[in-house]
Tab-separated table of C-alpha atoms in Angstrom:
chain	number	residue	atom	x	y	z
A	1	MET	CA	-71.473	-21.221	102.549
A	2	ASP	CA	-72.708	-20.013	99.124
A	3	GLU	CA	-73.056	-21.627	95.750
A	4	GLU	CA	-69.860	-20.448	94.417
A	5	ASP	CA	-68.098	-21.974	97.170
A	6	ARG	CA	-69.497	-25.120	97.308
A	7	LYS	CA	-68.773	-25.861	93.796
A	8	LYS	CA	-65.035	-25.176	94.411
A	9	PRO	CA	-63.095	-28.215	94.379
A	10	PHE	CA	-61.432	-28.033	97.644
A	11	ASN	CA	-58.000	-29.722	96.413
A	12	ASP	CA	-56.075	-30.523	93.137
A	13	ALA	CA	-57.267	-34.171	92.736
A	14	MET	CA	-60.760	-33.334	92.896
A	15	GLU	CA	-60.477	-30.669	90.717
A	16	HIS	CA	-58.520	-33.205	88.209
A	17	LEU	CA	-61.784	-36.022	88.772
A	18	THR	CA	-64.186	-32.917	88.083
A	19	LYS	CA	-62.460	-31.356	84.970
A	20	ILE	CA	-60.457	-34.715	83.195
A	21	ASP	CA	-62.577	-38.000	84.771
A	22	GLY	CA	-65.863	-36.010	84.911
A	23	TYR	CA	-66.493	-36.907	88.158
A	24	PRO	CA	-69.838	-35.324	89.647
A	25	THR	CA	-68.968	-33.251	92.590
A	26	GLU	CA	-72.861	-32.624	93.322
A	27	HIS	CA	-75.190	-35.183	94.876
A	28	SER	CA	-78.095	-36.296	92.670
A	29	SER	CA	-81.503	-36.238	93.708
A	30	LEU	CA	-84.071	-38.645	92.810
A	31	ASN	CA	-86.393	-35.370	92.201
A	32	LYS	CA	-84.236	-33.809	89.165
A	33	LEU	CA	-84.344	-37.175	87.164
A	34	PRO	CA	-87.080	-37.763	84.562
A	35	LYS	CA	-90.207	-39.091	85.435
A	36	PRO	CA	-90.199	-42.537	84.055
A	37	ILE	CA	-86.426	-43.156	85.878
A	38	ARG	CA	-87.635	-41.248	89.198
A	39	TYR	CA	-90.902	-44.043	88.977
A	40	LEU	CA	-88.330	-46.953	88.249
A	41	GLY	CA	-86.403	-45.716	91.150
A	42	TYR	CA	-89.307	-45.485	93.695
A	43	PHE	CA	-90.379	-49.054	92.548
A	44	PHE	CA	-87.012	-50.541	93.298
A	45	ILE	CA	-86.935	-48.971	96.432
A	46	GLY	CA	-90.605	-49.239	97.654
A	47	PHE	CA	-90.244	-53.376	96.222
A	48	THR	CA	-86.340	-53.738	98.693
A	49	LEU	CA	-88.448	-52.461	101.594
A	50	VAL	CA	-91.835	-54.028	101.240
A	51	ALA	CA	-89.472	-57.699	100.866
A	52	PHE	CA	-87.612	-56.973	103.374
A	53	ILE	CA	-90.778	-56.163	106.051
A	54	MET	CA	-92.325	-59.595	104.385
A	55	ALA	CA	-89.268	-61.129	105.123
A	56	LEU	CA	-88.884	-60.405	108.551
A	57	ILE	CA	-92.594	-60.981	109.042
A	58	GLY	CA	-91.894	-64.554	107.415
A	59	ASN	CA	-89.361	-65.575	109.759
A	60	PHE	CA	-90.937	-64.724	112.892
A	61	LEU	CA	-94.445	-66.552	111.619
A	62	LEU	CA	-92.566	-70.058	110.798
């Protein structure tokens, strides 16, 4: 599948969402964002994972 076929809408509803509503058809990647926003995303994801692991460990210790 080449790039042109991937960007082409597969039905009228998706074409409407893309052209009129501005709905994004591509998935965004964290690597494409500016560095401060990217680091903030890494912080929130990391904090959530560490908090979850700490909660699991704390639950088994108490």
